[in-house]
mmCIF file with all atom_site columns, C-alpha atoms in Angstrom:
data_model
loop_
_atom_site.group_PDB
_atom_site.id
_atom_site.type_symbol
_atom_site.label_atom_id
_atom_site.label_alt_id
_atom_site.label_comp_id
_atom_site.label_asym_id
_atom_site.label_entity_id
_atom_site.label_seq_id
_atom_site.pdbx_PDB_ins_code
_atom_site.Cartn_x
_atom_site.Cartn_y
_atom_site.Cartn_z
_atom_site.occupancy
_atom_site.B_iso_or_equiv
_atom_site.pdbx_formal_charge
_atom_site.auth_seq_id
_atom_site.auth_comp_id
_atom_site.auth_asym_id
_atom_site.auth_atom_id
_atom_site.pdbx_PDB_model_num
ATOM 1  C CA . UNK A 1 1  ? 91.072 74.309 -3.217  1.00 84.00 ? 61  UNK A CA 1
ATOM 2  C CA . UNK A 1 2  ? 88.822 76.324 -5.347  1.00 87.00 ? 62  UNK A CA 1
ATOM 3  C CA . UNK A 1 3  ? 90.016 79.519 -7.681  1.00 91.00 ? 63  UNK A CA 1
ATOM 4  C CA . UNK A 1 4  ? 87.703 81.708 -8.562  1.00 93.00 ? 64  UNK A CA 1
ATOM 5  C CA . UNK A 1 5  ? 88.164 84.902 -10.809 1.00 94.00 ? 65  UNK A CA 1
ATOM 6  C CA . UNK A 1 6  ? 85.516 88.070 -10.852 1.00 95.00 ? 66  UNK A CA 1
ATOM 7  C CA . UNK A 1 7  ? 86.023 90.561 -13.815 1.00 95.00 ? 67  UNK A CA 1
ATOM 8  C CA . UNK A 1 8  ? 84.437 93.279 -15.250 1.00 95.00 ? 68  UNK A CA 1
ATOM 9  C CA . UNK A 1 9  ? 82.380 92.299 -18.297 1.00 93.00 ? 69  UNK A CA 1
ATOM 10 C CA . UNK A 1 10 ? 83.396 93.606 -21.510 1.00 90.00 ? 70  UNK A CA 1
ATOM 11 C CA . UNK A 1 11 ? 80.166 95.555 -22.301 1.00 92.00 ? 71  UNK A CA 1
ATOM 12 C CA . UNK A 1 12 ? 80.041 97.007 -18.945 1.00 89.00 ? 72  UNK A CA 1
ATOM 13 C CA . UNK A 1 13 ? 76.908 95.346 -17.925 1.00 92.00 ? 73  UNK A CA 1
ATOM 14 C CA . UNK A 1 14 ? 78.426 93.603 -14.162 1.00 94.00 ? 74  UNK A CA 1
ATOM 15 C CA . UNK A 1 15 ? 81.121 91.022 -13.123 1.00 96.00 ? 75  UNK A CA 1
ATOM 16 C CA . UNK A 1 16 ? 81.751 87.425 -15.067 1.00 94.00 ? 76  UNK A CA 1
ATOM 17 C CA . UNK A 1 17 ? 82.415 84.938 -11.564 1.00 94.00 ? 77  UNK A CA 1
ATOM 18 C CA . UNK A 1 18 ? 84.802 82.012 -13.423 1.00 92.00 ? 78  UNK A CA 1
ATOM 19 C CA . UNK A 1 19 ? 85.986 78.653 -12.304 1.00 90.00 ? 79  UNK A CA 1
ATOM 20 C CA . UNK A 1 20 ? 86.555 75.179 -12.904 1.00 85.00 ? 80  UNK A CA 1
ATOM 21 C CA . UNK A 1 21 ? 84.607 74.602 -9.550  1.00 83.00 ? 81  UNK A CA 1
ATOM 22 C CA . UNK A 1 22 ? 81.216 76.003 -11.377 1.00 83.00 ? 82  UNK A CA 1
ATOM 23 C CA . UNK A 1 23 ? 79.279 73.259 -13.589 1.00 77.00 ? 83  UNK A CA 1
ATOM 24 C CA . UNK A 1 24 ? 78.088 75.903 -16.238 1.00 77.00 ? 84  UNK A CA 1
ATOM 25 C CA . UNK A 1 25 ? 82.119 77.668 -16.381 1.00 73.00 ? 85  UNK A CA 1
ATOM 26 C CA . UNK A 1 26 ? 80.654 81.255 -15.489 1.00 82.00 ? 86  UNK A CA 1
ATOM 27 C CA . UNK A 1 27 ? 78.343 83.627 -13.642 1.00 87.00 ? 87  UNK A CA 1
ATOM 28 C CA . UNK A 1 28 ? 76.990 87.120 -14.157 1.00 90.00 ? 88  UNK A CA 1
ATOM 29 C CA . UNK A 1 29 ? 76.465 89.488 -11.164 1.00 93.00 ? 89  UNK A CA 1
ATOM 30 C CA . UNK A 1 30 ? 75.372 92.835 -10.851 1.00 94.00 ? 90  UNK A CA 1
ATOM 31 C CA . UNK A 1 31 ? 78.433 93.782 -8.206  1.00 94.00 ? 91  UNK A CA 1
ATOM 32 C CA . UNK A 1 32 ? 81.800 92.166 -7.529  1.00 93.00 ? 92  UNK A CA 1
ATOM 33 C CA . UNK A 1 33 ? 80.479 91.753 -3.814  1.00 94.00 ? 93  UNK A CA 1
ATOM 34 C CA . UNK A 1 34 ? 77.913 89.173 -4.937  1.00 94.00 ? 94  UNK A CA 1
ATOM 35 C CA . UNK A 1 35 ? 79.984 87.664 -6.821  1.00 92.00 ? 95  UNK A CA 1
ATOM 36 C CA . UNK A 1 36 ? 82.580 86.931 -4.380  1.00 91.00 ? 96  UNK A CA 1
ATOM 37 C CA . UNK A 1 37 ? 79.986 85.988 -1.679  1.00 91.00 ? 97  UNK A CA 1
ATOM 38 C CA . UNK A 1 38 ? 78.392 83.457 -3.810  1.00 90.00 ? 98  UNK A CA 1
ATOM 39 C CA . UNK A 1 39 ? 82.156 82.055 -4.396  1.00 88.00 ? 99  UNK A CA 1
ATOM 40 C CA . UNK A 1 40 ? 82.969 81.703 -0.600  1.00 86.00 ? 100 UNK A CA 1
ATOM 41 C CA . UNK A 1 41 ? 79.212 80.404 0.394   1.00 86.00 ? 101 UNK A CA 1
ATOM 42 C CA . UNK A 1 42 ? 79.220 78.070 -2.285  1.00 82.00 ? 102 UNK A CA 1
ATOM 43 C CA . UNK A 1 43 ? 82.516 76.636 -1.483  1.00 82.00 ? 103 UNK A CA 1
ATOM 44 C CA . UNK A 1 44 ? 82.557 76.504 2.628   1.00 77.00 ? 104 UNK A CA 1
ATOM 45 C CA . UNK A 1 45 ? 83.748 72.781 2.628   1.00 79.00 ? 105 UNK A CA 1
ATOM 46 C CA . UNK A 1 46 ? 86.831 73.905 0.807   1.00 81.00 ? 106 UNK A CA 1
ATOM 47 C CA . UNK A 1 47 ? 89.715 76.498 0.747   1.00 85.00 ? 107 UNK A CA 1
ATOM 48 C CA . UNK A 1 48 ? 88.680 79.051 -1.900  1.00 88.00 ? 108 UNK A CA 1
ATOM 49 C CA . UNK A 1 49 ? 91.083 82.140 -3.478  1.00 92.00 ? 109 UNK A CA 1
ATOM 50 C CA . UNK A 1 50 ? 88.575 84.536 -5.110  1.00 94.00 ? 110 UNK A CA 1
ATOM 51 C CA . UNK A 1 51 ? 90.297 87.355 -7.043  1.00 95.00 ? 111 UNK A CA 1
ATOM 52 C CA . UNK A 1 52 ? 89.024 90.350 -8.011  1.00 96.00 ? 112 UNK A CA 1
ATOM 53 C CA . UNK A 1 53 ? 90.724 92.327 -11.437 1.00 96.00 ? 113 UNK A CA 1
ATOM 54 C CA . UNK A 1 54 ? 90.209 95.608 -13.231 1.00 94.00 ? 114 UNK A CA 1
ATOM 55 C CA . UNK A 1 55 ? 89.261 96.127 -16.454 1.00 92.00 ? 115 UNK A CA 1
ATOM 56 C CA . UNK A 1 56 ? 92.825 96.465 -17.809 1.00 93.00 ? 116 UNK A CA 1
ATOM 57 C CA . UNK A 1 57 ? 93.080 92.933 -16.213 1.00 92.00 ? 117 UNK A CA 1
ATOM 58 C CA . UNK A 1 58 ? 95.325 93.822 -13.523 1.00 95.00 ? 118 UNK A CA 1
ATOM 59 C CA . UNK A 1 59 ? 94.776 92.037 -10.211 1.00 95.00 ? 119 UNK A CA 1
ATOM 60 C CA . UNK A 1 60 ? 93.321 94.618 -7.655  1.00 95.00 ? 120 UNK A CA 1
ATOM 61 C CA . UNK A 1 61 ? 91.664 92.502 -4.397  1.00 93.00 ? 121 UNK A CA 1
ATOM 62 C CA . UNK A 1 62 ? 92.334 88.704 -3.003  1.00 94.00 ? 122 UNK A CA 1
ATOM 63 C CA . UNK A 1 63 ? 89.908 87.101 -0.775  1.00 90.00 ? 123 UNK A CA 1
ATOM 64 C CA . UNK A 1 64 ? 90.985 83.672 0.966   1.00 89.00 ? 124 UNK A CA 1
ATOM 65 C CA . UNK A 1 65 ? 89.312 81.325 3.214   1.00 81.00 ? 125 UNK A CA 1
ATOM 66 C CA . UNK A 1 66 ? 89.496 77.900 4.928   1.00 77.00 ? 126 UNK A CA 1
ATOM 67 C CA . UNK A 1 67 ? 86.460 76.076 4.596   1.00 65.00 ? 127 UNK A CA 1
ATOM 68 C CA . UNK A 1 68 ? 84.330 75.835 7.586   1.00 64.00 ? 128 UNK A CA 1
ATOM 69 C CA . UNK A 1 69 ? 83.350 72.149 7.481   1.00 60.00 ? 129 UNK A CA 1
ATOM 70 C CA . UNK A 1 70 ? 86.149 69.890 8.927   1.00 57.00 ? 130 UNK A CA 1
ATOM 71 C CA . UNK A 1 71 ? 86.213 66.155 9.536   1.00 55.00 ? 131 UNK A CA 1
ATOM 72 C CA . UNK A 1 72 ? 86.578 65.518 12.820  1.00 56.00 ? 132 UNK A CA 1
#
């Protein structure tokens, strides 16, 4: 399963995208809704939890899928 977090940069300048799951460690978007569609495109073949926090850091939106590939 993947985790990814989206926050509000500190300078106010977009959303930081965040996971273990990312070879570089983090992203910078222009919107949160980028930022969570590149999570769940990018991770299809697995479960992903992308959530979403304010800028006081409080937890505001989850987004879950399954991933669509299966074996058979």
């Amino acid at each position: 399963m993947h985790i990814y977090e989206v926050r509000p940069r500190r300078d106010k300048r977009g959303f930081d995208l965040s996971s273990d799951a990312l070879p570089f460690g983090r992203l910078w978007y222009n919107h949160a809704e980028h930022a969570i569609g590149y999570a769940k495109f990018y991770s299809r073949s697995h479960a992903v939890i992308v959530r979403v926090f304010d800028q006081s850091g409080a937890l505001i939106e989850t987004h879950e899928s399954e991933g669509v590939f299966r074996e058979p």
